[in-house]
């Protein structure tokens, strides 16, 4: 087998579960409350801004900051952004025949027939490029959803103000932590390659059937699938604040006919 057994069980976000499964992090379940955890991320200036938003003292949204989205329009935009970003990840790391039927995706940017001596650099670059695209797409979506909330009742306007503060404070910390993922995945890449090299050593590979055609090595195919899973899990994690804003629109604002 090319993989090591999971180091610990974790029932948190899918991204953390995957990294734990790949042996890249130790993630025991935390007993720390949300408020306690968030307080460690906030400077005193951040706490003041957040308190002002919670008390309703945040600046009123400007006309440019509001959005005329109906609930149905917001749901369509959320689905469009999620699908577009997921399709790009599919196209990068899955062969055409293995891609989910999300729509018409472009050709893969990563060569899936690379030989075992390949360098990790192309994967790092592609991962970073995907992260930038995810950040940009979700930031735009989140702003649009805040605009829709800002045109609603006072509780929705307050939520929009709080989310704007949290995006600046928590978002910066989140981006810093997620920027470490490409380096973590490099360890996984090297581990799979070393394990495959050990299987191919004299006296071991002789007992294994030869592949029909010298296409992508099995370990690299495993890595493509694992990186694909990680990026989709990262996408879902980053979408959570936007999904929360959309849920607020669903619960506090009736759907409009367009």
Coordinates of C-alpha atoms in Angstrom, one line a residue:
X1 CA 0.0 0.0 0.0
X2 CA 1.2 3.5 -0.8
X3 CA -0.6 5.2 2.1
X4 CA 0.1 5.2 5.8
X5 CA -2.8 4.5 8.2
X6 CA -4.6 7.5 9.7
X7 CA -2.8 8.9 12.7
X8 CA -6.0 10.0 14.5
X9 CA -9.7 10.2 14.0
X10 CA -11.2 13.6 13.6
X11 CA -14.8 14.7 13.0
X12 CA -14.1 18.3 12.1
X13 CA -14.0 20.0 8.6
X14 CA -13.4 17.7 5.7
X15 CA -10.1 19.5 4.9
X16 CA -8.7 18.7 8.4
X17 CA -9.9 15.1 8.2
X18 CA -8.1 14.6 4.8
X19 CA -4.8 16.1 6.1
X20 CA -5.1 13.9 9.2
X21 CA -5.8 10.8 7.0
X22 CA -2.7 11.6 4.9
X23 CA -0.6 11.8 8.1
X24 CA 0.2 15.5 7.6
X25 CA -1.3 16.9 10.8
X26 CA -2.3 15.8 14.2
X27 CA -5.7 17.1 14.9
X28 CA -7.4 15.9 18.1
X29 CA -10.8 17.4 18.6
X30 CA -10.8 20.7 20.4
X31 CA -12.9 21.4 23.5
X32 CA -12.3 25.1 23.1
X33 CA -15.4 27.2 22.5
X34 CA -15.8 29.4 19.4
X35 CA -15.6 32.6 21.4
X36 CA -12.4 31.5 23.1
X37 CA -10.8 30.5 19.9
X38 CA -11.8 33.7 18.1
X39 CA -10.5 35.8 20.9
X40 CA -7.0 34.5 20.2
X41 CA -7.2 35.8 16.6
X42 CA -8.4 39.3 17.5
X43 CA -6.2 42.3 18.3
X44 CA -7.7 45.0 20.5
X45 CA -8.4 47.2 17.5
X46 CA -10.2 44.2 15.8
X47 CA -12.3 43.7 18.9
X48 CA -13.4 47.3 18.9
X49 CA -14.4 47.1 15.3
X50 CA -16.3 43.9 15.9
X51 CA -18.0 45.3 19.0
X52 CA -19.1 48.4 17.0
X53 CA -20.6 46.2 14.3
X54 CA -22.4 44.0 16.9
X55 CA -23.8 47.1 18.6
X56 CA -25.1 48.5 15.3
X57 CA -22.6 51.3 15.3
X58 CA -20.9 50.3 12.0
X59 CA -21.1 52.8 9.2
X60 CA -24.3 52.6 7.1
X61 CA -23.7 50.9 3.7
X62 CA -23.2 53.2 0.8
X63 CA -25.5 52.7 -2.3
X64 CA -22.6 51.0 -4.1
X65 CA -22.3 48.5 -1.2
X66 CA -25.9 47.4 -1.5
X67 CA -27.1 44.8 -4.0
X68 CA -30.5 44.2 -5.5
X69 CA -30.1 40.4 -5.4
X70 CA -33.4 38.5 -4.9
X71 CA -33.0 35.4 -2.8
X72 CA -33.3 33.3 -6.0
X73 CA -30.6 35.4 -7.7
X74 CA -28.3 35.0 -4.7
X75 CA -28.8 31.3 -4.7
X76 CA -28.0 31.1 -8.4
X77 CA -24.9 33.2 -8.0
X78 CA -23.7 31.1 -5.1
X79 CA -24.2 27.9 -7.1
X80 CA -22.5 29.4 -10.2
X81 CA -19.4 30.4 -8.2
X82 CA -19.1 27.1 -6.4
X83 CA -19.5 25.2 -9.7
X84 CA -17.1 27.3 -11.7
X85 CA -14.4 27.0 -9.0
X86 CA -15.0 23.2 -8.6
X87 CA -14.8 22.7 -12.4
X88 CA -11.4 24.4 -12.5
X89 CA -10.1 22.1 -9.8
X90 CA -11.6 19.0 -11.6
X91 CA -9.9 20.1 -14.8
X92 CA -6.5 20.5 -13.2
X93 CA -6.3 17.2 -11.3
X94 CA -8.7 14.7 -12.8
X95 CA -8.5 12.9 -16.1
X96 CA -11.3 13.8 -18.4
X97 CA -13.1 10.5 -18.0
X98 CA -13.1 10.8 -14.2
X99 CA -14.4 14.3 -13.9
X100 CA -17.8 14.8 -12.3
X101 CA -20.4 16.1 -14.7
X102 CA -20.5 19.7 -13.5
X103 CA -20.4 21.2 -16.9
X104 CA -17.8 21.8 -19.7
X105 CA -14.4 22.0 -18.1
X106 CA -11.2 23.1 -19.8
X107 CA -8.3 20.7 -20.6
X108 CA -6.1 19.7 -17.6
X109 CA -3.3 22.1 -16.8
X110 CA -1.2 19.4 -15.1
X111 CA 0.3 16.7 -17.3
X112 CA -1.0 13.4 -15.9
X113 CA 1.6 11.3 -17.8
X114 CA 4.6 12.8 -15.9
X115 CA 7.2 10.2 -15.0
X116 CA 8.2 9.4 -11.4
X117 CA 11.2 11.8 -11.5
X118 CA 8.9 14.8 -11.7
X119 CA 9.4 17.8 -9.6
X120 CA 6.7 19.1 -7.2
X121 CA 7.0 22.7 -8.4
X122 CA 4.2 22.5 -11.0
X123 CA 1.8 21.2 -8.4
X124 CA 2.8 23.9 -5.9
X125 CA 2.2 26.6 -8.6
X126 CA -1.1 25.1 -9.7
X127 CA -2.3 24.8 -6.0
X128 CA -1.3 28.5 -5.4
X129 CA -3.1 29.6 -8.6
X130 CA -6.3 27.7 -7.6
X131 CA -6.1 29.3 -4.1
X132 CA -5.9 32.8 -5.6
X133 CA -8.9 32.1 -7.9
X134 CA -10.9 30.7 -5.0
X135 CA -10.1 33.7 -2.8
X136 CA -11.0 36.2 -5.5
X137 CA -14.2 34.4 -6.5
X138 CA -15.5 33.9 -3.0
X139 CA -14.5 37.5 -1.9
X140 CA -16.6 38.9 -4.7
X141 CA -19.5 36.6 -3.9
X142 CA -19.3 37.4 -0.2
X143 CA -19.4 41.1 -0.9
X144 CA -22.5 40.6 -3.1
X145 CA -24.3 38.7 -0.4
X146 CA -23.4 41.3 2.2
X147 CA -24.8 43.9 -0.2
X148 CA -28.1 41.9 -0.4
X149 CA -28.2 41.8 3.4
X150 CA -27.4 45.5 3.8
X151 CA -30.6 46.3 1.9
X152 CA -32.7 44.4 4.3
X153 CA -34.0 44.6 7.9
X154 CA -31.8 45.9 10.7
X155 CA -30.7 42.4 11.9
X156 CA -29.5 41.6 8.3
X157 CA -27.7 44.9 8.0
X158 CA -25.9 44.2 11.3
X159 CA -24.9 40.7 10.1
X160 CA -23.5 42.3 6.9
X161 CA -21.4 44.7 9.0
X162 CA -20.2 41.9 11.3
X163 CA -19.2 39.8 8.3
X164 CA -17.3 42.6 6.8
X165 CA -15.2 42.9 10.0
X166 CA -14.7 39.2 10.2
X167 CA -13.6 38.9 6.6
X168 CA -10.8 41.4 7.3
X169 CA -9.7 39.9 10.6
X170 CA -10.4 36.1 10.4
X171 CA -9.9 36.1 6.6
X172 CA -6.3 37.2 6.9
X173 CA -5.5 34.5 9.4
X174 CA -7.3 31.9 7.3
X175 CA -5.3 32.8 4.2
X176 CA -2.1 32.6 6.2
X177 CA -2.9 29.1 7.4
X178 CA -4.2 27.8 4.1
X179 CA -1.1 29.2 2.3
X180 CA 0.8 26.4 4.1
X181 CA -1.2 23.7 2.4
X182 CA 1.1 23.4 -0.7
X183 CA 4.1 22.7 1.5
X184 CA 2.1 20.1 3.5
X185 CA 1.1 18.4 0.2
X186 CA 4.7 18.3 -0.9
X187 CA 5.5 16.0 2.0
X188 CA 2.6 13.8 0.9
X189 CA 4.0 13.9 -2.7
X190 CA 7.5 12.8 -1.6
X191 CA 6.2 10.1 0.7
X192 CA 4.1 8.5 -2.0
X193 CA 7.1 8.7 -4.4
X194 CA 9.5 7.1 -1.9
X195 CA 7.0 4.3 -1.1
X196 CA 6.6 3.6 -4.8
X197 CA 10.4 3.5 -5.2
X198 CA 10.7 1.0 -2.4
X199 CA 8.1 -1.2 -4.1
X200 CA 10.1 -1.0 -7.4
X201 CA 13.3 -2.1 -5.7
X202 CA 15.0 -5.3 -7.0
X203 CA 13.3 -8.4 -5.6
X204 CA 10.1 -6.5 -5.0
X205 CA 9.0 -5.3 -8.4
X206 CA 9.8 -8.7 -10.0
X207 CA 6.8 -10.1 -8.2
X208 CA 4.5 -7.4 -9.5
X209 CA 2.8 -7.5 -12.9
X210 CA 4.2 -4.9 -15.4
X211 CA 1.7 -2.2 -16.5
X212 CA 0.2 -2.6 -19.9
X213 CA 1.4 0.9 -21.0
X214 CA 3.9 3.3 -19.4
X215 CA 1.4 6.0 -18.6
X216 CA 1.3 7.9 -15.3
X217 CA 2.7 5.9 -12.4
X218 CA 0.2 4.6 -9.8
X219 CA 1.6 6.8 -7.0
X220 CA 1.2 9.9 -9.1
X221 CA -2.4 9.0 -9.9
X222 CA -3.0 8.6 -6.2
X223 CA -1.5 12.0 -5.6
X224 CA -3.6 13.7 -8.3
X225 CA -6.8 12.3 -6.6
X226 CA -5.6 13.3 -3.1
X227 CA -4.7 16.9 -4.2
X228 CA -8.1 17.1 -6.0
X229 CA -9.9 16.1 -2.8
X230 CA -7.9 18.6 -0.7
X231 CA -8.7 21.5 -3.0
X232 CA -12.4 20.7 -3.1
X233 CA -12.4 20.5 0.7
X234 CA -10.5 23.8 0.8
X235 CA -13.1 25.3 -1.5
X236 CA -16.0 24.1 0.8
X237 CA -14.2 25.5 3.9
X238 CA -13.7 28.9 2.3
X239 CA -17.4 28.9 1.1
X240 CA -18.8 28.5 4.6
X241 CA -19.0 32.3 5.5
X242 CA -20.8 33.0 2.1
X243 CA -23.1 30.0 2.8
X244 CA -23.9 31.4 6.2
X245 CA -24.9 34.8 4.6
X246 CA -27.1 33.0 2.1
X247 CA -28.7 31.0 4.9
X248 CA -29.5 34.3 6.6
X249 CA -31.2 35.6 3.4
X250 CA -33.2 32.4 3.2
X251 CA -34.4 32.6 6.8
X252 CA -35.0 36.3 7.1
X253 CA -36.0 37.4 3.6
X254 CA -38.8 35.9 1.5
X255 CA -38.0 35.0 -2.1
X256 CA -38.8 37.7 -4.6
X257 CA -40.3 37.0 -8.0
X258 CA -38.0 38.2 -10.8

